[in-house]
Amino acid sequence: MPTTLLHRLLKAALAASMLLGALGASAQNGKTEVLWLGQASVRITTPGGKVIMIDPWLRTNPKTPASFKNLEALGKIDLVLVTHAHFDHVADAPDLAKMHKVPMYGPAGMNQTIATLGVLPVDLAPRFGKGGTIMPFGPNGVKITATHAEHSSEFVWKNPATTKEEVHVGGEPVGFIIEMENGFKVYHMGDTGLFGDMKFIGEYYKPDLLLIPIGGHFVMSPADAAYAVKNYLKPKYALPIHYGTIPVLRGTTAEFSAALGNEANKMLKVEPGEKVDF
């Protein structure tokens, strides 16, 4: 190969490398974007540009905006997380995992059931559990740790051979501490009641943002959620989720704000389909 051509190719490769490096640095200096889509369905875009979908119940969710009931409207997805096996959290997760050919991480027992039943292939249903930490995008990327959640987890599956619904083991419900590339921490609490070790989670993980259920009945009430914010978790921000989709989830943001009292400024009032940056 002529020397001049070789030099040109090397210069082009170096320029491309520098451009990619600059783009990477720009992404790392970005923000964390949180898009709430109703119930516990949240799409997070990390400062490094990775897109994580948590608890996707979209197509039949009465609070999900019509524009997001088509799963393709979510855009690219790099990872799916599911806190437990109830339909309003796992409903659209397997289809998203298959659509984007990305793993759906969830409680070990739930994913064991999902793989065994053939809902997802084993490679798209990796297992981990409470206290476990994954780094799905490499050692310098996002860190995700599974935490305790005070709830239940059953997986309802329609058997194609009988057309009847069956209830299967759904593993232990979890929450997720998601630490971004820049250190910002989001705690998606999943479905949970109030429990004392939230104090430990607050002291040890120090979450900046809570995605906190307030609906009551199956999860914390607004008063319980406010107690967790003020006395246990002490975040900078609290975004209420998991309310208003069915009649028994009657907790409201007004009640949550009132219960927060002097810390009401921590609450982020977001409607489904709206997003906030940090």
PDB file of C-alpha atoms in Angstrom:
ATOM      1  CA  MET A   1       0.000   0.000   0.000  1.00  0.00           C
ATOM      2  CA  PRO A   2       1.430   3.462  -0.879  1.00  0.00           C
ATOM      3  CA  THR A   3       2.708   5.395   2.132  1.00  0.00           C
ATOM      4  CA  THR A   4       0.495   8.439   1.454  1.00  0.00           C
ATOM      5  CA  LEU A   5      -2.645   6.280   1.342  1.00  0.00           C
ATOM      6  CA  LEU A   6      -1.621   4.539   4.553  1.00  0.00           C
ATOM      7  CA  HIS A   7      -1.116   7.908   6.245  1.00  0.00           C
ATOM      8  CA  ARG A   8      -4.533   9.072   5.087  1.00  0.00           C
ATOM      9  CA  LEU A   9      -6.206   5.961   6.450  1.00  0.00           C
ATOM     10  CA  LEU A  10      -4.414   6.323   9.776  1.00  0.00           C
ATOM     11  CA  LYS A  11      -5.416   9.996  10.011  1.00  0.00           C
ATOM     12  CA  ALA A  12      -9.038   9.106   9.236  1.00  0.00           C
ATOM     13  CA  ALA A  13      -9.030   6.364  11.881  1.00  0.00           C
ATOM     14  CA  LEU A  14      -7.519   8.743  14.445  1.00  0.00           C
ATOM     15  CA  ALA A  15     -10.104  11.411  13.649  1.00  0.00           C
ATOM     16  CA  ALA A  16     -12.922   8.897  13.988  1.00  0.00           C
ATOM     17  CA  SER A  17     -11.510   7.695  17.293  1.00  0.00           C
ATOM     18  CA  MET A  18     -11.281  11.252  18.593  1.00  0.00           C
ATOM     19  CA  LEU A  19     -14.862  11.940  17.508  1.00  0.00           C
ATOM     20  CA  LEU A  20     -16.178   8.839  19.241  1.00  0.00           C
ATOM     21  CA  GLY A  21     -14.228   9.771  22.345  1.00  0.00           C
ATOM     22  CA  ALA A  22     -15.703  13.250  22.318  1.00  0.00           C
ATOM     23  CA  LEU A  23     -19.197  11.858  21.878  1.00  0.00           C
ATOM     24  CA  GLY A  24     -18.615   9.443  24.744  1.00  0.00           C
ATOM     25  CA  ALA A  25     -17.338  12.231  26.975  1.00  0.00           C
ATOM     26  CA  SER A  26     -20.355  14.335  26.030  1.00  0.00           C
ATOM     27  CA  ALA A  27     -22.701  11.497  26.940  1.00  0.00           C
ATOM     28  CA  GLN A  28     -20.951  10.972  30.251  1.00  0.00           C
ATOM     29  CA  ASN A  29     -21.526  14.653  31.061  1.00  0.00           C
ATOM     30  CA  GLY A  30     -25.235  14.312  30.268  1.00  0.00           C
ATOM     31  CA  LYS A  31     -28.168  14.046  32.604  1.00  0.00           C
ATOM     32  CA  THR A  32     -30.329  11.262  33.945  1.00  0.00           C
ATOM     33  CA  GLU A  33     -33.721  11.353  32.223  1.00  0.00           C
ATOM     34  CA  VAL A  34     -36.722   9.709  33.902  1.00  0.00           C
ATOM     35  CA  LEU A  35     -39.923   9.163  31.897  1.00  0.00           C
ATOM     36  CA  TRP A  36     -42.913   7.911  33.915  1.00  0.00           C
ATOM     37  CA  LEU A  37     -45.550   5.999  31.945  1.00  0.00           C
ATOM     38  CA  GLY A  38     -48.077   5.111  34.652  1.00  0.00           C
ATOM     39  CA  GLN A  39     -48.143   2.574  37.496  1.00  0.00           C
ATOM     40  CA  ALA A  40     -44.494   1.488  38.038  1.00  0.00           C
ATOM     41  CA  SER A  41     -43.470   1.749  34.371  1.00  0.00           C
ATOM     42  CA  VAL A  42     -40.416   3.985  34.055  1.00  0.00           C
ATOM     43  CA  ARG A  43     -37.927   4.539  31.247  1.00  0.00           C
ATOM     44  CA  ILE A  44     -34.545   5.817  32.409  1.00  0.00           C
ATOM     45  CA  THR A  45     -31.911   7.221  30.078  1.00  0.00           C
ATOM     46  CA  THR A  46     -28.539   7.347  31.794  1.00  0.00           C
ATOM     47  CA  PRO A  47     -25.917  10.099  31.431  1.00  0.00           C
ATOM     48  CA  GLY A  48     -23.969   7.675  29.230  1.00  0.00           C
ATOM     49  CA  GLY A  49     -26.924   7.195  26.883  1.00  0.00           C
ATOM     50  CA  LYS A  50     -28.090   3.734  28.012  1.00  0.00           C
ATOM     51  CA  VAL A  51     -31.854   3.196  28.114  1.00  0.00           C
ATOM     52  CA  ILE A  52     -33.341   1.072  30.897  1.00  0.00           C
ATOM     53  CA  MET A  53     -37.028   0.126  30.967  1.00  0.00           C
ATOM     54  CA  ILE A  54     -38.422  -0.847  34.372  1.00  0.00           C
ATOM     55  CA  ASP A  55     -41.680  -2.729  35.029  1.00  0.00           C
ATOM     56  CA  PRO A  56     -43.225  -2.135  31.591  1.00  0.00           C
ATOM     57  CA  TRP A  57     -47.019  -2.412  31.696  1.00  0.00           C
ATOM     58  CA  LEU A  58     -48.028  -0.216  28.774  1.00  0.00           C
ATOM     59  CA  ARG A  59     -50.394  -1.714  26.218  1.00  0.00           C
ATOM     60  CA  THR A  60     -53.308  -2.244  28.649  1.00  0.00           C
ATOM     61  CA  ASN A  61     -52.327   0.301  31.301  1.00  0.00           C
ATOM     62  CA  PRO A  62     -55.164   2.870  31.615  1.00  0.00           C
ATOM     63  CA  LYS A  63     -52.708   5.606  32.621  1.00  0.00           C
ATOM     64  CA  THR A  64     -50.162   5.081  29.835  1.00  0.00           C
ATOM     65  CA  PRO A  65     -50.508   7.762  27.135  1.00  0.00           C
ATOM     66  CA  ALA A  66     -51.812   6.392  23.828  1.00  0.00           C
ATOM     67  CA  SER A  67     -48.579   7.367  22.093  1.00  0.00           C
ATOM     68  CA  PHE A  68     -46.643   4.846  24.207  1.00  0.00           C
ATOM     69  CA  LYS A  69     -49.028   1.878  23.926  1.00  0.00           C
ATOM     70  CA  ASN A  70     -47.099   0.911  20.805  1.00  0.00           C
ATOM     71  CA  LEU A  71     -43.927  -0.593  22.275  1.00  0.00           C
ATOM     72  CA  GLU A  72     -41.844   0.646  19.361  1.00  0.00           C
ATOM     73  CA  ALA A  73     -42.579   4.225  20.488  1.00  0.00           C
ATOM     74  CA  LEU A  74     -40.182   3.713  23.389  1.00  0.00           C
ATOM     75  CA  GLY A  75     -37.240   3.852  20.996  1.00  0.00           C
ATOM     76  CA  LYS A  76     -34.118   1.841  21.682  1.00  0.00           C
ATOM     77  CA  ILE A  77     -33.953  -0.208  24.870  1.00  0.00           C
ATOM     78  CA  ASP A  78     -30.649  -1.509  26.248  1.00  0.00           C
ATOM     79  CA  LEU A  79     -31.950  -3.334  29.322  1.00  0.00           C
ATOM     80  CA  VAL A  80     -35.252  -4.382  30.903  1.00  0.00           C
ATOM     81  CA  LEU A  81     -35.695  -4.627  34.675  1.00  0.00           C
ATOM     82  CA  VAL A  82     -38.661  -6.220  36.449  1.00  0.00           C
ATOM     83  CA  THR A  83     -39.206  -5.941  40.207  1.00  0.00           C
ATOM     84  CA  HIS A  84     -41.637  -8.870  40.545  1.00  0.00           C
ATOM     85  CA  ALA A  85     -43.959 -11.160  38.636  1.00  0.00           C
ATOM     86  CA  HIS A  86     -47.338  -9.438  38.939  1.00  0.00           C
ATOM     87  CA  PHE A  87     -48.951  -8.603  35.605  1.00  0.00           C
ATOM     88  CA  ASP A  88     -48.884  -4.833  36.110  1.00  0.00           C
ATOM     89  CA  HIS A  89     -45.071  -5.012  36.285  1.00  0.00           C
ATOM     90  CA  VAL A  90     -44.025  -7.825  33.943  1.00  0.00           C
ATOM     91  CA  ALA A  91     -46.763  -7.601  31.288  1.00  0.00           C
ATOM     92  CA  ASP A  92     -44.797  -6.170  28.369  1.00  0.00           C
ATOM     93  CA  ALA A  93     -41.294  -7.021  29.585  1.00  0.00           C
ATOM     94  CA  PRO A  94     -40.751 -10.303  27.687  1.00  0.00           C
ATOM     95  CA  ASP A  95     -41.911  -8.781  24.402  1.00  0.00           C
ATOM     96  CA  LEU A  96     -39.588  -5.797  24.855  1.00  0.00           C
ATOM     97  CA  ALA A  97     -36.667  -8.096  25.657  1.00  0.00           C
ATOM     98  CA  LYS A  98     -37.315 -10.114  22.500  1.00  0.00           C
ATOM     99  CA  MET A  99     -37.942  -7.043  20.353  1.00  0.00           C
ATOM    100  CA  HIS A 100     -34.600  -5.459  21.288  1.00  0.00           C
ATOM    101  CA  LYS A 101     -32.706  -8.710  21.937  1.00  0.00           C
ATOM    102  CA  VAL A 102     -31.688  -7.487  25.404  1.00  0.00           C
ATOM    103  CA  PRO A 103     -31.761  -9.205  28.789  1.00  0.00           C
ATOM    104  CA  MET A 104     -34.704  -8.897  31.139  1.00  0.00           C
ATOM    105  CA  TYR A 105     -33.211  -8.952  34.615  1.00  0.00           C
ATOM    106  CA  GLY A 106     -35.450  -9.849  37.523  1.00  0.00           C
ATOM    107  CA  PRO A 107     -35.683 -11.845  40.745  1.00  0.00           C
ATOM    108  CA  ALA A 108     -34.041 -15.241  40.371  1.00  0.00           C
ATOM    109  CA  GLY A 109     -37.194 -17.246  41.087  1.00  0.00           C
ATOM    110  CA  MET A 110     -39.296 -15.258  38.630  1.00  0.00           C
ATOM    111  CA  ASN A 111     -36.795 -15.571  35.798  1.00  0.00           C
ATOM    112  CA  GLN A 112     -36.339 -19.276  36.504  1.00  0.00           C
ATOM    113  CA  THR A 113     -40.081 -19.724  35.989  1.00  0.00           C
ATOM    114  CA  ILE A 114     -40.118 -17.538  32.864  1.00  0.00           C
ATOM    115  CA  ALA A 115     -37.250 -19.485  31.287  1.00  0.00           C
ATOM    116  CA  THR A 116     -38.652 -22.879  32.300  1.00  0.00           C
ATOM    117  CA  LEU A 117     -42.054 -22.082  30.790  1.00  0.00           C
ATOM    118  CA  GLY A 118     -40.390 -20.850  27.593  1.00  0.00           C
ATOM    119  CA  VAL A 119     -41.698 -17.301  27.894  1.00  0.00           C
ATOM    120  CA  LEU A 120     -38.123 -16.135  27.252  1.00  0.00           C
ATOM    121  CA  PRO A 121     -34.975 -18.025  26.300  1.00  0.00           C
ATOM    122  CA  VAL A 122     -32.491 -18.500  29.131  1.00  0.00           C
ATOM    123  CA  ASP A 123     -30.026 -15.956  27.724  1.00  0.00           C
ATOM    124  CA  LEU A 124     -32.678 -13.213  27.878  1.00  0.00           C
ATOM    125  CA  ALA A 125     -33.807 -14.094  31.419  1.00  0.00           C
ATOM    126  CA  PRO A 126     -30.675 -13.807  33.597  1.00  0.00           C
ATOM    127  CA  ARG A 127     -31.161 -14.273  37.321  1.00  0.00           C
ATOM    128  CA  PHE A 128     -29.974 -12.326  40.328  1.00  0.00           C
ATOM    129  CA  GLY A 129     -31.292 -11.618  43.798  1.00  0.00           C
ATOM    130  CA  LYS A 130     -31.393  -9.331  46.804  1.00  0.00           C
ATOM    131  CA  GLY A 131     -27.988  -7.858  47.588  1.00  0.00           C
ATOM    132  CA  GLY A 132     -26.662  -8.843  44.166  1.00  0.00           C
ATOM    133  CA  THR A 133     -25.171  -6.183  41.909  1.00  0.00           C
ATOM    134  CA  ILE A 134     -24.942  -6.298  38.134  1.00  0.00           C
ATOM    135  CA  MET A 135     -22.918  -4.070  35.795  1.00  0.00           C
ATOM    136  CA  PRO A 136     -24.590  -4.893  32.478  1.00  0.00           C
ATOM    137  CA  PHE A 137     -22.691  -2.298  30.426  1.00  0.00           C
ATOM    138  CA  GLY A 138     -19.188  -2.960  31.719  1.00  0.00           C
ATOM    139  CA  PRO A 139     -17.131  -2.099  34.819  1.00  0.00           C
ATOM    140  CA  ASN A 140     -17.373   1.667  34.281  1.00  0.00           C
ATOM    141  CA  GLY A 141     -21.077   1.684  33.478  1.00  0.00           C
ATOM    142  CA  VAL A 142     -24.304   1.610  35.425  1.00  0.00           C
ATOM    143  CA  LYS A 143     -24.457  -0.477  38.623  1.00  0.00           C
ATOM    144  CA  ILE A 144     -27.783  -2.062  39.608  1.00  0.00           C
ATOM    145  CA  THR A 145     -28.363  -3.640  43.016  1.00  0.00           C
ATOM    146  CA  ALA A 146     -31.456  -5.613  44.025  1.00  0.00           C
ATOM    147  CA  THR A 147     -32.921  -4.688  47.408  1.00  0.00           C
ATOM    148  CA  HIS A 148     -35.649  -6.002  49.643  1.00  0.00           C
ATOM    149  CA  ALA A 149     -39.297  -5.187  48.940  1.00  0.00           C
ATOM    150  CA  GLU A 150     -42.191  -6.076  51.249  1.00  0.00           C
ATOM    151  CA  HIS A 151     -44.680  -7.620  48.835  1.00  0.00           C
ATOM    152  CA  SER A 152     -45.566 -10.895  47.064  1.00  0.00           C
ATOM    153  CA  SER A 153     -44.758 -12.225  43.592  1.00  0.00           C
ATOM    154  CA  GLU A 154     -46.809 -14.737  41.604  1.00  0.00           C
ATOM    155  CA  PHE A 155     -46.512 -15.324  37.870  1.00  0.00           C
ATOM    156  CA  VAL A 156     -49.791 -15.961  36.058  1.00  0.00           C
ATOM    157  CA  TRP A 157     -49.285 -17.812  32.767  1.00  0.00           C
ATOM    158  CA  LYS A 158     -51.835 -18.904  30.189  1.00  0.00           C
ATOM    159  CA  ASN A 159     -51.008 -22.464  29.223  1.00  0.00           C
ATOM    160  CA  PRO A 160     -51.247 -22.686  25.415  1.00  0.00           C
ATOM    161  CA  ALA A 161     -52.074 -26.383  25.598  1.00  0.00           C
ATOM    162  CA  THR A 162     -55.099 -25.936  27.875  1.00  0.00           C
ATOM    163  CA  THR A 163     -55.839 -22.180  27.354  1.00  0.00           C
ATOM    164  CA  LYS A 164     -56.233 -22.005  31.130  1.00  0.00           C
ATOM    165  CA  GLU A 165     -54.368 -19.636  33.426  1.00  0.00           C
ATOM    166  CA  GLU A 166     -51.873 -21.150  35.846  1.00  0.00           C
ATOM    167  CA  VAL A 167     -50.172 -19.530  38.832  1.00  0.00           C
ATOM    168  CA  HIS A 168     -46.436 -20.169  39.114  1.00  0.00           C
ATOM    169  CA  VAL A 169     -43.664 -19.230  41.517  1.00  0.00           C
ATOM    170  CA  GLY A 170     -42.615 -15.616  40.986  1.00  0.00           C
ATOM    171  CA  GLY A 171     -39.609 -15.442  43.285  1.00  0.00           C
ATOM    172  CA  GLU A 172     -38.992 -12.739  45.874  1.00  0.00           C
ATOM    173  CA  PRO A 173     -40.051  -9.182  44.992  1.00  0.00           C
ATOM    174  CA  VAL A 174     -37.235  -6.638  44.856  1.00  0.00           C
ATOM    175  CA  GLY A 175     -36.461  -2.973  44.402  1.00  0.00           C
ATOM    176  CA  PHE A 176     -33.509  -1.628  42.421  1.00  0.00           C
ATOM    177  CA  ILE A 177     -30.774   0.835  43.331  1.00  0.00           C
ATOM    178  CA  ILE A 178     -29.533   2.128  39.969  1.00  0.00           C
ATOM    179  CA  GLU A 179     -26.263   4.043  40.152  1.00  0.00           C
ATOM    180  CA  MET A 180     -25.554   6.086  37.039  1.00  0.00           C
ATOM    181  CA  GLU A 181     -22.165   6.583  35.406  1.00  0.00           C
ATOM    182  CA  ASN A 182     -21.849   9.930  37.206  1.00  0.00           C
ATOM    183  CA  GLY A 183     -22.834   8.547  40.627  1.00  0.00           C
ATOM    184  CA  PHE A 184     -26.473   9.739  40.680  1.00  0.00           C
ATOM    185  CA  LYS A 185     -28.623   7.044  42.348  1.00  0.00           C
ATOM    186  CA  VAL A 186     -32.223   6.167  41.551  1.00  0.00           C
ATOM    187  CA  TYR A 187     -34.121   3.813  43.875  1.00  0.00           C
ATOM    188  CA  HIS A 188     -37.060   2.170  42.104  1.00  0.00           C
ATOM    189  CA  MET A 189     -38.816   0.691  45.105  1.00  0.00           C
ATOM    190  CA  GLY A 190     -41.047  -1.714  43.192  1.00  0.00           C
ATOM    191  CA  ASP A 191     -44.209  -2.648  45.061  1.00  0.00           C
ATOM    192  CA  THR A 192     -43.582  -2.481  48.776  1.00  0.00           C
ATOM    193  CA  GLY A 193     -45.040  -1.787  52.162  1.00  0.00           C
ATOM    194  CA  LEU A 194     -43.142   0.155  54.774  1.00  0.00           C
ATOM    195  CA  PHE A 195     -40.309  -1.810  56.430  1.00  0.00           C
ATOM    196  CA  GLY A 196     -37.617  -0.867  58.933  1.00  0.00           C
ATOM    197  CA  ASP A 197     -34.629  -1.745  56.745  1.00  0.00           C
ATOM    198  CA  MET A 198     -35.507   1.175  54.487  1.00  0.00           C
ATOM    199  CA  LYS A 199     -33.455   3.085  57.045  1.00  0.00           C
ATOM    200  CA  PHE A 200     -30.464   0.871  56.254  1.00  0.00           C
ATOM    201  CA  ILE A 201     -31.037   1.328  52.505  1.00  0.00           C
ATOM    202  CA  GLY A 202     -31.084   5.087  52.987  1.00  0.00           C
ATOM    203  CA  GLU A 203     -27.916   5.123  55.077  1.00  0.00           C
ATOM    204  CA  TYR A 204     -25.971   2.614  52.985  1.00  0.00           C
ATOM    205  CA  TYR A 205     -26.975   3.406  49.399  1.00  0.00           C
ATOM    206  CA  LYS A 206     -27.928   7.090  49.847  1.00  0.00           C
ATOM    207  CA  PRO A 207     -30.402   7.305  46.941  1.00  0.00           C
ATOM    208  CA  ASP A 208     -30.829  10.715  45.310  1.00  0.00           C
ATOM    209  CA  LEU A 209     -34.207   9.983  43.704  1.00  0.00           C
ATOM    210  CA  LEU A 210     -36.980   7.676  44.874  1.00  0.00           C
ATOM    211  CA  LEU A 211     -39.561   6.180  42.552  1.00  0.00           C
ATOM    212  CA  ILE A 212     -41.951   5.493  45.398  1.00  0.00           C
ATOM    213  CA  PRO A 213     -45.363   3.752  45.419  1.00  0.00           C
ATOM    214  CA  ILE A 214     -48.129   5.675  47.207  1.00  0.00           C
ATOM    215  CA  GLY A 215     -51.384   3.996  46.138  1.00  0.00           C
ATOM    216  CA  GLY A 216     -52.077   2.023  49.323  1.00  0.00           C
ATOM    217  CA  HIS A 217     -53.872  -1.341  49.597  1.00  0.00           C
ATOM    218  CA  PHE A 218     -51.118  -3.404  47.917  1.00  0.00           C
ATOM    219  CA  VAL A 219     -48.322  -0.896  48.599  1.00  0.00           C
ATOM    220  CA  MET A 220     -47.528   2.012  50.908  1.00  0.00           C
ATOM    221  CA  SER A 221     -50.155   4.648  51.531  1.00  0.00           C
ATOM    222  CA  PRO A 222     -49.218   8.313  51.035  1.00  0.00           C
ATOM    223  CA  ALA A 223     -48.656   8.604  54.793  1.00  0.00           C
ATOM    224  CA  ASP A 224     -46.414   5.512  54.851  1.00  0.00           C
ATOM    225  CA  ALA A 225     -44.475   6.739  51.834  1.00  0.00           C
ATOM    226  CA  ALA A 226     -43.966  10.152  53.437  1.00  0.00           C
ATOM    227  CA  TYR A 227     -42.702   8.491  56.625  1.00  0.00           C
ATOM    228  CA  ALA A 228     -40.168   6.507  54.574  1.00  0.00           C
ATOM    229  CA  VAL A 229     -38.980   9.691  52.843  1.00  0.00           C
ATOM    230  CA  LYS A 230     -38.649  11.775  56.009  1.00  0.00           C
ATOM    231  CA  ASN A 231     -37.349   9.214  58.492  1.00  0.00           C
ATOM    232  CA  TYR A 232     -35.676   6.411  56.573  1.00  0.00           C
ATOM    233  CA  LEU A 233     -34.517   7.195  53.032  1.00  0.00           C
ATOM    234  CA  LYS A 234     -33.985  10.987  53.082  1.00  0.00           C
ATOM    235  CA  PRO A 235     -33.543  11.471  49.315  1.00  0.00           C
ATOM    236  CA  LYS A 236     -33.204  14.744  47.427  1.00  0.00           C
ATOM    237  CA  TYR A 237     -36.288  13.937  45.344  1.00  0.00           C
ATOM    238  CA  ALA A 238     -39.310  11.623  45.518  1.00  0.00           C
ATOM    239  CA  LEU A 239     -41.400  10.844  42.441  1.00  0.00           C
ATOM    240  CA  PRO A 240     -44.679   9.101  43.388  1.00  0.00           C
ATOM    241  CA  ILE A 241     -45.744   6.092  41.322  1.00  0.00           C
ATOM    242  CA  HIS A 242     -48.205   3.168  41.514  1.00  0.00           C
ATOM    243  CA  TYR A 243     -51.429   5.001  42.197  1.00  0.00           C
ATOM    244  CA  GLY A 244     -54.675   5.804  40.405  1.00  0.00           C
ATOM    245  CA  THR A 245     -54.777   2.906  37.927  1.00  0.00           C
ATOM    246  CA  ILE A 246     -57.395   0.781  39.725  1.00  0.00           C
ATOM    247  CA  PRO A 247     -59.943   1.846  42.362  1.00  0.00           C
ATOM    248  CA  VAL A 248     -58.135   0.359  45.370  1.00  0.00           C
ATOM    249  CA  LEU A 249     -54.970   2.342  44.612  1.00  0.00           C
ATOM    250  CA  ARG A 250     -56.653   5.467  45.917  1.00  0.00           C
ATOM    251  CA  GLY A 251     -53.639   7.291  47.389  1.00  0.00           C
ATOM    252  CA  THR A 252     -53.040  10.704  45.811  1.00  0.00           C
ATOM    253  CA  THR A 253     -50.135  13.060  45.314  1.00  0.00           C
ATOM    254  CA  ALA A 254     -52.020  15.707  47.293  1.00  0.00           C
ATOM    255  CA  GLU A 255     -52.115  13.354  50.296  1.00  0.00           C
ATOM    256  CA  PHE A 256     -48.449  12.490  49.825  1.00  0.00           C
ATOM    257  CA  SER A 257     -47.483  16.161  49.667  1.00  0.00           C
ATOM    258  CA  ALA A 258     -49.527  16.967  52.762  1.00  0.00           C
ATOM    259  CA  ALA A 259     -47.961  14.058  54.685  1.00  0.00           C
ATOM    260  CA  LEU A 260     -44.468  15.241  53.698  1.00  0.00           C
ATOM    261  CA  GLY A 261     -45.161  18.547  55.421  1.00  0.00           C
ATOM    262  CA  ASN A 262     -42.030  20.677  55.521  1.00  0.00           C
ATOM    263  CA  GLU A 263     -40.368  18.309  53.021  1.00  0.00           C
ATOM    264  CA  ALA A 264     -43.099  18.588  50.396  1.00  0.00           C
ATOM    265  CA  ASN A 265     -40.621  20.354  48.100  1.00  0.00           C
ATOM    266  CA  LYS A 266     -38.938  16.959  47.591  1.00  0.00           C
ATOM    267  CA  MET A 267     -42.000  15.605  45.792  1.00  0.00           C
ATOM    268  CA  LEU A 268     -41.962  15.726  41.980  1.00  0.00           C
ATOM    269  CA  LYS A 269     -45.477  15.983  40.554  1.00  0.00           C
ATOM    270  CA  VAL A 270     -45.202  14.197  37.205  1.00  0.00           C
ATOM    271  CA  GLU A 271     -48.027  13.001  34.978  1.00  0.00           C
ATOM    272  CA  PRO A 272     -47.752   9.806  32.892  1.00  0.00           C
ATOM    273  CA  GLY A 273     -45.881  10.632  29.703  1.00  0.00           C
ATOM    274  CA  GLU A 274     -43.893  13.443  31.309  1.00  0.00           C
ATOM    275  CA  LYS A 275     -40.183  13.289  32.006  1.00  0.00           C
ATOM    276  CA  VAL A 276     -37.739  14.979  34.339  1.00  0.00           C
ATOM    277  CA  ASP A 277     -33.965  15.433  34.100  1.00  0.00           C
ATOM    278  CA  PHE A 278     -31.361  15.338  36.872  1.00  0.00           C
TER     279      PHE A 278
END
